[in-house]
Short mmCIF file of C-alpha atoms in Angstrom, two decimals:
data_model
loop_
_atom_site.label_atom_id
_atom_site.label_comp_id
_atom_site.label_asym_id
_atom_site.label_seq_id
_atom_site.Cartn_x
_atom_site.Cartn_y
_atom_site.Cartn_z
CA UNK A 816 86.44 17.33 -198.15
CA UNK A 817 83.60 15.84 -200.22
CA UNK A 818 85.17 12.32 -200.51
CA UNK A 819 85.44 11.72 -196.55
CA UNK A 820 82.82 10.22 -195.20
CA UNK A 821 80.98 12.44 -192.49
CA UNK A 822 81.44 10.97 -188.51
CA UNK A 823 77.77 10.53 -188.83
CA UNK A 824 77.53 7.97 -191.55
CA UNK A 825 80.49 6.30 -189.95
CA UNK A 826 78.42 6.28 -187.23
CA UNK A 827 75.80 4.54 -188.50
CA UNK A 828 78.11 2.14 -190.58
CA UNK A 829 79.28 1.06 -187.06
CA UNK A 830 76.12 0.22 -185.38
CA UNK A 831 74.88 -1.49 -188.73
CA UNK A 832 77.91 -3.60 -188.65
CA UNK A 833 77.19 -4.36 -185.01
CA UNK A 834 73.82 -5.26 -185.44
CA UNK A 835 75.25 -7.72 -188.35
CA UNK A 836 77.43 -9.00 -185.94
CA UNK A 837 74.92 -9.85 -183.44
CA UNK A 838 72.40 -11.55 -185.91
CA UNK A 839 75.30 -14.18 -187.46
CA UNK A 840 75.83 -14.69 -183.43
CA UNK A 841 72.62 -15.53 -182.85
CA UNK A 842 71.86 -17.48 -185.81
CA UNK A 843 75.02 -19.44 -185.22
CA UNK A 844 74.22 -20.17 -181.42
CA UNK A 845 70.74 -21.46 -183.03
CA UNK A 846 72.63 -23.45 -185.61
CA UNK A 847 74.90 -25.45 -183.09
CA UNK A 848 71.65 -25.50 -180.38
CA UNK A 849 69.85 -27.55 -183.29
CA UNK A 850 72.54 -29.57 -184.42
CA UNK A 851 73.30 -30.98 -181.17
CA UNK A 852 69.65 -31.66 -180.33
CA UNK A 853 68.80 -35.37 -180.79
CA UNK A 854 72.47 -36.54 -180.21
CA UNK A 855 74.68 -35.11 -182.86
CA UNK A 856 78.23 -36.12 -183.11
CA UNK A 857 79.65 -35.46 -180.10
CA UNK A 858 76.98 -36.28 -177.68
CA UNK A 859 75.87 -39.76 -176.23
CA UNK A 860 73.94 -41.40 -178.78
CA UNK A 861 71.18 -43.87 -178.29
CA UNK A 862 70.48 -45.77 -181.06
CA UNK A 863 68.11 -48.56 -181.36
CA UNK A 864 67.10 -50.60 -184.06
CA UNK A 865 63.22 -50.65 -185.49
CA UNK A 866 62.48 -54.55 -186.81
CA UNK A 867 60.04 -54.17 -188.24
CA UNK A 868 57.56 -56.71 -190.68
CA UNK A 869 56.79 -53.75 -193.29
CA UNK A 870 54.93 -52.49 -190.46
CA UNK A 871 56.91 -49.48 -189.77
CA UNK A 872 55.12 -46.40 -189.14
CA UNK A 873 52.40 -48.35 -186.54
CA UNK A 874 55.56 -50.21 -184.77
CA UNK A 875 57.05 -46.91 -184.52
CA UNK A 876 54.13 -45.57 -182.91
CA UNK A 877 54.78 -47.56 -180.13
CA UNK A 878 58.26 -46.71 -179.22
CA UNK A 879 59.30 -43.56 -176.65
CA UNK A 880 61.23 -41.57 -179.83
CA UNK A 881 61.83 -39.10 -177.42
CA UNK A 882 64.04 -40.74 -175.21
CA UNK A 883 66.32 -41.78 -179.31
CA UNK A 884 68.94 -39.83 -180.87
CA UNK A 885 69.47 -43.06 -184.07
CA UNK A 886 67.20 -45.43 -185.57
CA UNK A 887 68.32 -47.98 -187.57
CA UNK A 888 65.20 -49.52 -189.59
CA UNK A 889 65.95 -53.51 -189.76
CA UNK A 890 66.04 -54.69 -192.21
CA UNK A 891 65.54 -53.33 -195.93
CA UNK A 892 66.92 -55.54 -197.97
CA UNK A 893 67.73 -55.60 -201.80
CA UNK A 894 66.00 -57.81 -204.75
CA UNK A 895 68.18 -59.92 -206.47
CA UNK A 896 68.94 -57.36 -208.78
CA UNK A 897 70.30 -55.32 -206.24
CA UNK A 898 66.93 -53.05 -206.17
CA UNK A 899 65.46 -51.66 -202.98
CA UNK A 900 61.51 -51.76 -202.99
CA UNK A 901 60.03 -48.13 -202.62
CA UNK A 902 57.30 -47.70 -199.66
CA UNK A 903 55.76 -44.56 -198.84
CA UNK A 904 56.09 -46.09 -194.91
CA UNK A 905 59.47 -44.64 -195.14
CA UNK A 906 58.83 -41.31 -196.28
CA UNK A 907 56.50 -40.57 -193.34
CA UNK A 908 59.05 -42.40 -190.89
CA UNK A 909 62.20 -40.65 -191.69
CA UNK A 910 60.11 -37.53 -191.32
CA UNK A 911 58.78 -38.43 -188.04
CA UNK A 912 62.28 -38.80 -186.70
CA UNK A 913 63.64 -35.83 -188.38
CA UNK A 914 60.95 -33.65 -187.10
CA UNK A 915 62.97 -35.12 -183.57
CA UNK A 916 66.52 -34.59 -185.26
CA UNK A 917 66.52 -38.38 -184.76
CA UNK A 918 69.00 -39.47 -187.62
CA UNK A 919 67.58 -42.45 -189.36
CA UNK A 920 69.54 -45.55 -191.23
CA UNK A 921 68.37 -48.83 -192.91
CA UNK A 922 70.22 -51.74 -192.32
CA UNK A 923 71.28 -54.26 -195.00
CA UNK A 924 71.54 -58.21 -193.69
CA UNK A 925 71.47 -59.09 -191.19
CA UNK A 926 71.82 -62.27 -188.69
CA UNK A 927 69.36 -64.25 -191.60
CA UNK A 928 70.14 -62.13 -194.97
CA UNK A 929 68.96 -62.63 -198.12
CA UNK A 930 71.31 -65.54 -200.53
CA UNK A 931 71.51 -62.72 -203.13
CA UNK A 932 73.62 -60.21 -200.70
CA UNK A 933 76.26 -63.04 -201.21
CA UNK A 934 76.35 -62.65 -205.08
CA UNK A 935 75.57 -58.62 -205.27
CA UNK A 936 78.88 -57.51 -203.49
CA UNK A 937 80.89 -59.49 -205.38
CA UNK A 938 83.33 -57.55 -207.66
CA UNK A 939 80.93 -57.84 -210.95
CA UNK A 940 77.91 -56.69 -209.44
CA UNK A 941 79.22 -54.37 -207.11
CA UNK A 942 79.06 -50.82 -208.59
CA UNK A 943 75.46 -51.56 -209.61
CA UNK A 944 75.03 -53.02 -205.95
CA UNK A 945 76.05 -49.59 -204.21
CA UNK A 946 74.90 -47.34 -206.76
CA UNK A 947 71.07 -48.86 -205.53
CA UNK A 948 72.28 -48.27 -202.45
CA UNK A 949 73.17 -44.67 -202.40
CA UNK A 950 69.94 -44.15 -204.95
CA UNK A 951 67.72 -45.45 -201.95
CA UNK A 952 69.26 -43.53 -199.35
CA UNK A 953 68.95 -40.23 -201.19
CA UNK A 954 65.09 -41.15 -202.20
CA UNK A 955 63.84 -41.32 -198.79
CA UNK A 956 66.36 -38.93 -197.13
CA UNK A 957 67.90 -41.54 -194.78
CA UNK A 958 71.36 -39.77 -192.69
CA UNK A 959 72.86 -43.48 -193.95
CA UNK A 960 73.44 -47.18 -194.37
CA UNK A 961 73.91 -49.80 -191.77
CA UNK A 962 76.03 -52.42 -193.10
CA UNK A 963 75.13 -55.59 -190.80
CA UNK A 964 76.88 -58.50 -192.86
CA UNK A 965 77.87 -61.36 -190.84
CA UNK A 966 78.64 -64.93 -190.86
CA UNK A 967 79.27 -66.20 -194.49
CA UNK A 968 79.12 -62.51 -195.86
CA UNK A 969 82.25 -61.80 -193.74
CA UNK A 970 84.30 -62.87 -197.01
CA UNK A 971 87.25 -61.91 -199.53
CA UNK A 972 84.89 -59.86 -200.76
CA UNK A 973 83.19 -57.74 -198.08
CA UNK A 974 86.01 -55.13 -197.61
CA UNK A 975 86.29 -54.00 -201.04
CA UNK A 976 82.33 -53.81 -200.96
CA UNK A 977 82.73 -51.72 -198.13
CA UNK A 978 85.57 -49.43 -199.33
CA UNK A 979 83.54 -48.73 -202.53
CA UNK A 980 80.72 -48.12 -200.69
CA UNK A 981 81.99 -46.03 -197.95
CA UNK A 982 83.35 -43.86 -200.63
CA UNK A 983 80.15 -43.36 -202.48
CA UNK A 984 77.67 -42.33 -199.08
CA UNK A 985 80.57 -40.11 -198.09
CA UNK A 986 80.51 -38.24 -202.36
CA UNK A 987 76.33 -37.98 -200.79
CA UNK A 988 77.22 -36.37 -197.30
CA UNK A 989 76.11 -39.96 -195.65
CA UNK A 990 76.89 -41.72 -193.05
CA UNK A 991 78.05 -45.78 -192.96
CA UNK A 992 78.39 -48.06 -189.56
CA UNK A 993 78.31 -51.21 -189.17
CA UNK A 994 76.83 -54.23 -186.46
CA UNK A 995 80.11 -56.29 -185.54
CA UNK A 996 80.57 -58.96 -183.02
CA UNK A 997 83.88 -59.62 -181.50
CA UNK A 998 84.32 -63.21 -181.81
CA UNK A 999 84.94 -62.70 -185.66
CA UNK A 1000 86.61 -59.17 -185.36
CA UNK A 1001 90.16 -60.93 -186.23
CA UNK A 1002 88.61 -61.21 -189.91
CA UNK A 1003 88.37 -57.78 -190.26
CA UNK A 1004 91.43 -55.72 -191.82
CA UNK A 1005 92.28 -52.24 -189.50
CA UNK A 1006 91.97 -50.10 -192.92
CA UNK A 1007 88.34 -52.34 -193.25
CA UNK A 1008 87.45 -50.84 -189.41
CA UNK A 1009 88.21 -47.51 -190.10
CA UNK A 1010 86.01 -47.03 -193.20
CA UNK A 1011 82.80 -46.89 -190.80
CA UNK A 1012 82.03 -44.17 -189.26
CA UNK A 1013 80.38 -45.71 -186.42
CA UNK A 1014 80.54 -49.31 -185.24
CA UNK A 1015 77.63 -50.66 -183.92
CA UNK A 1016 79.32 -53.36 -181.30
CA UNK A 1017 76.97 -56.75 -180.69
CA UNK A 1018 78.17 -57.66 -177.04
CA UNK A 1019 75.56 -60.30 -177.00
CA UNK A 1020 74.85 -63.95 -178.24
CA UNK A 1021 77.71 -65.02 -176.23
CA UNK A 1022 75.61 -68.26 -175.72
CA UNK A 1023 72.24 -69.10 -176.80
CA UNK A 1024 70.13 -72.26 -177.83
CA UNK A 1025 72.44 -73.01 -180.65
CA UNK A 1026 74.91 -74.04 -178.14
CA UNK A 1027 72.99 -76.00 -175.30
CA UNK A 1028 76.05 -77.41 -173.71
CA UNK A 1029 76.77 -74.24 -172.47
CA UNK A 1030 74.20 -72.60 -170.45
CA UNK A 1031 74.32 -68.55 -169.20
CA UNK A 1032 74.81 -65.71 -169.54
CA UNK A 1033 74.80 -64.51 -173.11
CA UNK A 1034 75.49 -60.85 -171.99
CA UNK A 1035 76.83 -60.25 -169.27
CA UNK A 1036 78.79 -56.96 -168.39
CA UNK A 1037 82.13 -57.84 -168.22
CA UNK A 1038 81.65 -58.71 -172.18
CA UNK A 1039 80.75 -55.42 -172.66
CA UNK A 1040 83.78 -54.12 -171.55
CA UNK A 1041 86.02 -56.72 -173.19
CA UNK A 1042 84.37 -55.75 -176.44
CA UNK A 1043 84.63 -52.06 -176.11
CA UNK A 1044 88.33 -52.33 -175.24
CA UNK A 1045 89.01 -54.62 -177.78
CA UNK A 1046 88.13 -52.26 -180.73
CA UNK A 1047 89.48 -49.41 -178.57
CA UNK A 1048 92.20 -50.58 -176.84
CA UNK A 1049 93.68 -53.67 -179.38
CA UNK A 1050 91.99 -51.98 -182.66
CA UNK A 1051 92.85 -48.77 -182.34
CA UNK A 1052 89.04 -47.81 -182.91
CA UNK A 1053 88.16 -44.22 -181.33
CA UNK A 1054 86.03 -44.51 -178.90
CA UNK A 1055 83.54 -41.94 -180.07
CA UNK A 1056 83.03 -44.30 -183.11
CA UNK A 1057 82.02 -47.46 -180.40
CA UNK A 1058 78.04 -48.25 -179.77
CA UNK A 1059 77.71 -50.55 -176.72
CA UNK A 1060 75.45 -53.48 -177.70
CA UNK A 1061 72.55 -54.01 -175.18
CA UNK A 1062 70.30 -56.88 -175.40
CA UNK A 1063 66.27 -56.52 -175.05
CA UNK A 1064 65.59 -60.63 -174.98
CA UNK A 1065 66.97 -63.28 -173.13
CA UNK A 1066 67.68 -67.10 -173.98
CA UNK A 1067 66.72 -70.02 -172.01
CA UNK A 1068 68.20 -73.27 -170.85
CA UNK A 1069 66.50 -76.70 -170.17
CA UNK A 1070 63.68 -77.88 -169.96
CA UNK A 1071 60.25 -75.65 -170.08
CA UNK A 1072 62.24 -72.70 -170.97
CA UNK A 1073 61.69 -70.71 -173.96
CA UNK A 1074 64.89 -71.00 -176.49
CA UNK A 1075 64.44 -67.10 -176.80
CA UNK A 1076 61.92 -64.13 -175.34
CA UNK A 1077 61.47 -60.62 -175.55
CA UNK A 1078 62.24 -58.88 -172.43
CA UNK A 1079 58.83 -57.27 -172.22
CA UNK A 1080 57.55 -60.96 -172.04
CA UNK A 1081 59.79 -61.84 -169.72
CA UNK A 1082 58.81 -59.54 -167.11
CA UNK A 1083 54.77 -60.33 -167.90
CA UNK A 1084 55.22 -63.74 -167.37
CA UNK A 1085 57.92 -63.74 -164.40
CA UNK A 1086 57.10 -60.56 -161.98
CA UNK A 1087 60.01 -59.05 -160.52
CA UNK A 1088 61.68 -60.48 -163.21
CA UNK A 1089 63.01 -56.89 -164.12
CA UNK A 1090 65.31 -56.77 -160.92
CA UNK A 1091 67.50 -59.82 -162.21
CA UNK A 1092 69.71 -61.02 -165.08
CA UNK A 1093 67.82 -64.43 -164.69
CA UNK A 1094 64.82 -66.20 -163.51
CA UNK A 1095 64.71 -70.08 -162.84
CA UNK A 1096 61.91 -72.12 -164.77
CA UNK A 1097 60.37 -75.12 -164.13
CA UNK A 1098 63.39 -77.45 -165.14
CA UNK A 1099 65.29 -74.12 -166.87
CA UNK A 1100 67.05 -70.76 -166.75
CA UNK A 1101 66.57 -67.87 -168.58
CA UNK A 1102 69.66 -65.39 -168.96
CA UNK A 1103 68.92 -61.85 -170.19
CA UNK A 1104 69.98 -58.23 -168.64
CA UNK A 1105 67.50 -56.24 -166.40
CA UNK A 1106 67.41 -53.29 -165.25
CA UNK A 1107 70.28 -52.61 -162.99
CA UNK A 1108 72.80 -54.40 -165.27
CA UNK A 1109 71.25 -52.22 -168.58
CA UNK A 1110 72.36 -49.32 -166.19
CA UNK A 1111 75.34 -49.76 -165.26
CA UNK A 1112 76.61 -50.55 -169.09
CA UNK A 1113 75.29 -47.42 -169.96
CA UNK A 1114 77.48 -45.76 -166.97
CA UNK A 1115 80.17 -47.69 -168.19
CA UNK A 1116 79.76 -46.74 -171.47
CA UNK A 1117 79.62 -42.93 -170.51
CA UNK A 1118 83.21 -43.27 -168.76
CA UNK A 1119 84.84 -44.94 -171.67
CA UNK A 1120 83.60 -41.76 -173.74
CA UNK A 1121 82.04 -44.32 -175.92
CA UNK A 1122 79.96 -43.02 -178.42
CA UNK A 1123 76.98 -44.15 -176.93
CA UNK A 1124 74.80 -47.13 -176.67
CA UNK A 1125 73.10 -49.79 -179.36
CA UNK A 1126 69.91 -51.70 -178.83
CA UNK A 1127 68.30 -54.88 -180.41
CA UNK A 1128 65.73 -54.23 -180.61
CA UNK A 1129 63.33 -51.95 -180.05
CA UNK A 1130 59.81 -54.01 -180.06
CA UNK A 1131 61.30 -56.14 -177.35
CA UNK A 1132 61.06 -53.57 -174.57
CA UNK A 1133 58.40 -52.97 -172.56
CA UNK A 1134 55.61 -50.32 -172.45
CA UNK A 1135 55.76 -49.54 -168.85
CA UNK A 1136 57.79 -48.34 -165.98
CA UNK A 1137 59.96 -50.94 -166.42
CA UNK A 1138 61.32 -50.29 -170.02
CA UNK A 1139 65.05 -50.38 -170.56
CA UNK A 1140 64.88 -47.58 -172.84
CA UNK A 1141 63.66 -45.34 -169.85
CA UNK A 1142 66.55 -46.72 -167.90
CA UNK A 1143 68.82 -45.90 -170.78
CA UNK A 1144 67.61 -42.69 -171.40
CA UNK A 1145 67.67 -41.50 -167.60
CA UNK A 1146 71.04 -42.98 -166.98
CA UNK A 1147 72.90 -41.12 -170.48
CA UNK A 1148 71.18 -37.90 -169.12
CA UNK A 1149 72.34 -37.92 -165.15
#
């Protein structure tokens, strides 16, 4: 009889292992409550992208990080030795966001990158390249690397410089997307596309002031949709990889209108300005997306079971009632 255990102690093994039971519940519930706070994988992300003149913490300051679940911080590029510059501006950032579960990237590029990009991804220089790379993201605690290469860096060499580095932020536990455009997407190789883990789609710059024989719309909705169903629907791309592009500028046509403006400038300098995708100058148009049009992509956006929404950029919104990011934010949460 002395080796049974007495129905007391059994007892009180039970309720212990209940009360066990009900802490790793709890703790778990908390677990997933935190991790999906701020737009974790699986929710609608809003991600916008902070350019920023090494002026990052004040800049941030003046943007609703609330209403964010990404920041990308544009741009942080490499010396020509491949080295990333330290700044203690990015150590009280990325802590800022975090303290928001607001994952933070830098981005690398670019739509006016540095020459020695061209040269550091190159097979010789490579493994030095991304070693920087994953060095810098660990050093400031950055969730990953935006890889915005375009134009010229779109080259023989840009998908091994992507495999290699896709496999080194993913040895770290980081993350790696990417800013594409479609008009160029033929370039890239299906085994290239699937390396990111998010793509980051630019429906925008259809036109602009580079191309004045063809004035309007440089964003229009239906482009949005032809973009997001061409890296779904031709590419094979999951749709809870795809970012929606959404433009906070506009371009302008003829004469006496500005080649480019911010939408919060827009709406200063032409009232009502916000209820329209254009405004009529005095000789010119400007093309840009208000605030009905910004709605109804992110609706659109929300049926595809996109992944969310991208914005460039940030600064450009205004400070108002009439910011997009407001609209954004209200629309992903009806």
């Amino acid at each position: 009889m002395k080796n049974k255990i007495r129905p007391s102690k059994l007892h009180y093994i039970g309720v212990y292992l209940l009360l066990l039971a009900i802490v790793f519940f709890a703790v778990s519930c908390s677990r997933s409550k935190n991790e999906n706070a701020g737009g974790s994988i699986g929710t609608f992300r809003i991600l916008g992208y902070l350019f920023s003149d090494n002026n990052w913490q004040n800049d941030l300051s003046n943007v609703n990080i609330s209403q964010l679940t990404d920041v990308n911080l544009a741009f942080i590029d490499p010396d020509t030795s491949g080295n990333f510059q330290g700044n203690e501006a990015f150590t009280s950032v990325v802590a800022t966001l975090s303290a928001q579960k607001i994952r933070v990237y830098f981005s690398i590029g670019g739509g006016d990158p540095p020459a020695q990009l061209e040269e550091l991804i190159k097979p010789a220089r490579r493994i030095a390249f991304i070693n920087h790379i994953v060095q810098f993201s660990e050093k400031y605690s950055f969730s990953g690397v935006d890889v915005d290469l375009e134009n010229e860096l779109i080259n023989d060499d840009y998908p091994g410089f992507v495999a290699e580095l896709s496999t080194a932020l993913r040895a770290k536990g980081k993350l790696m997307t990417a800013a594409l455009a479609s008009w160029n997407a033929n370039e890239f190789h299906d085994s290239t596309l699937n390396r990111f883990d998010f793509i980051n789609i630019m429906s925008y710059d259809k036109t602009g002031p580079w191309n004045t024989s063809m004035p309007g719309a440089h964003s229009p909705f239906q482009m949005a949709v032809d973009d997001f169903n061409y890296y779904n629907g031709t590419r094979g791309i999951a749709s809870n990889k795809l970012l929606i592009g959404l433009p906070f500028y506009g371009y302008g046509f003829g004469n006496n209108a500005p080649p480019s403006i911010s939408y919060n400038n827009l709406i200063l300098q032409y009232p009502g300005a916000e209820n329209s995708d254009s405004v009529t100058t005095n000789g010119g148009k400007i093309y840009y997306n208000g605030l009905a049009t910004i709605e109804e992509k992110v609706k659109f956006a929300k049926s595809s079971n996109a992944a969310g929404v991208m914005i460039w950029q940030l600064m450009q919104d205004s400070r108002n009632n009439k910011s997009l990011l407001n609209v954004i934010y209200q629309s992903a949460n009806k």
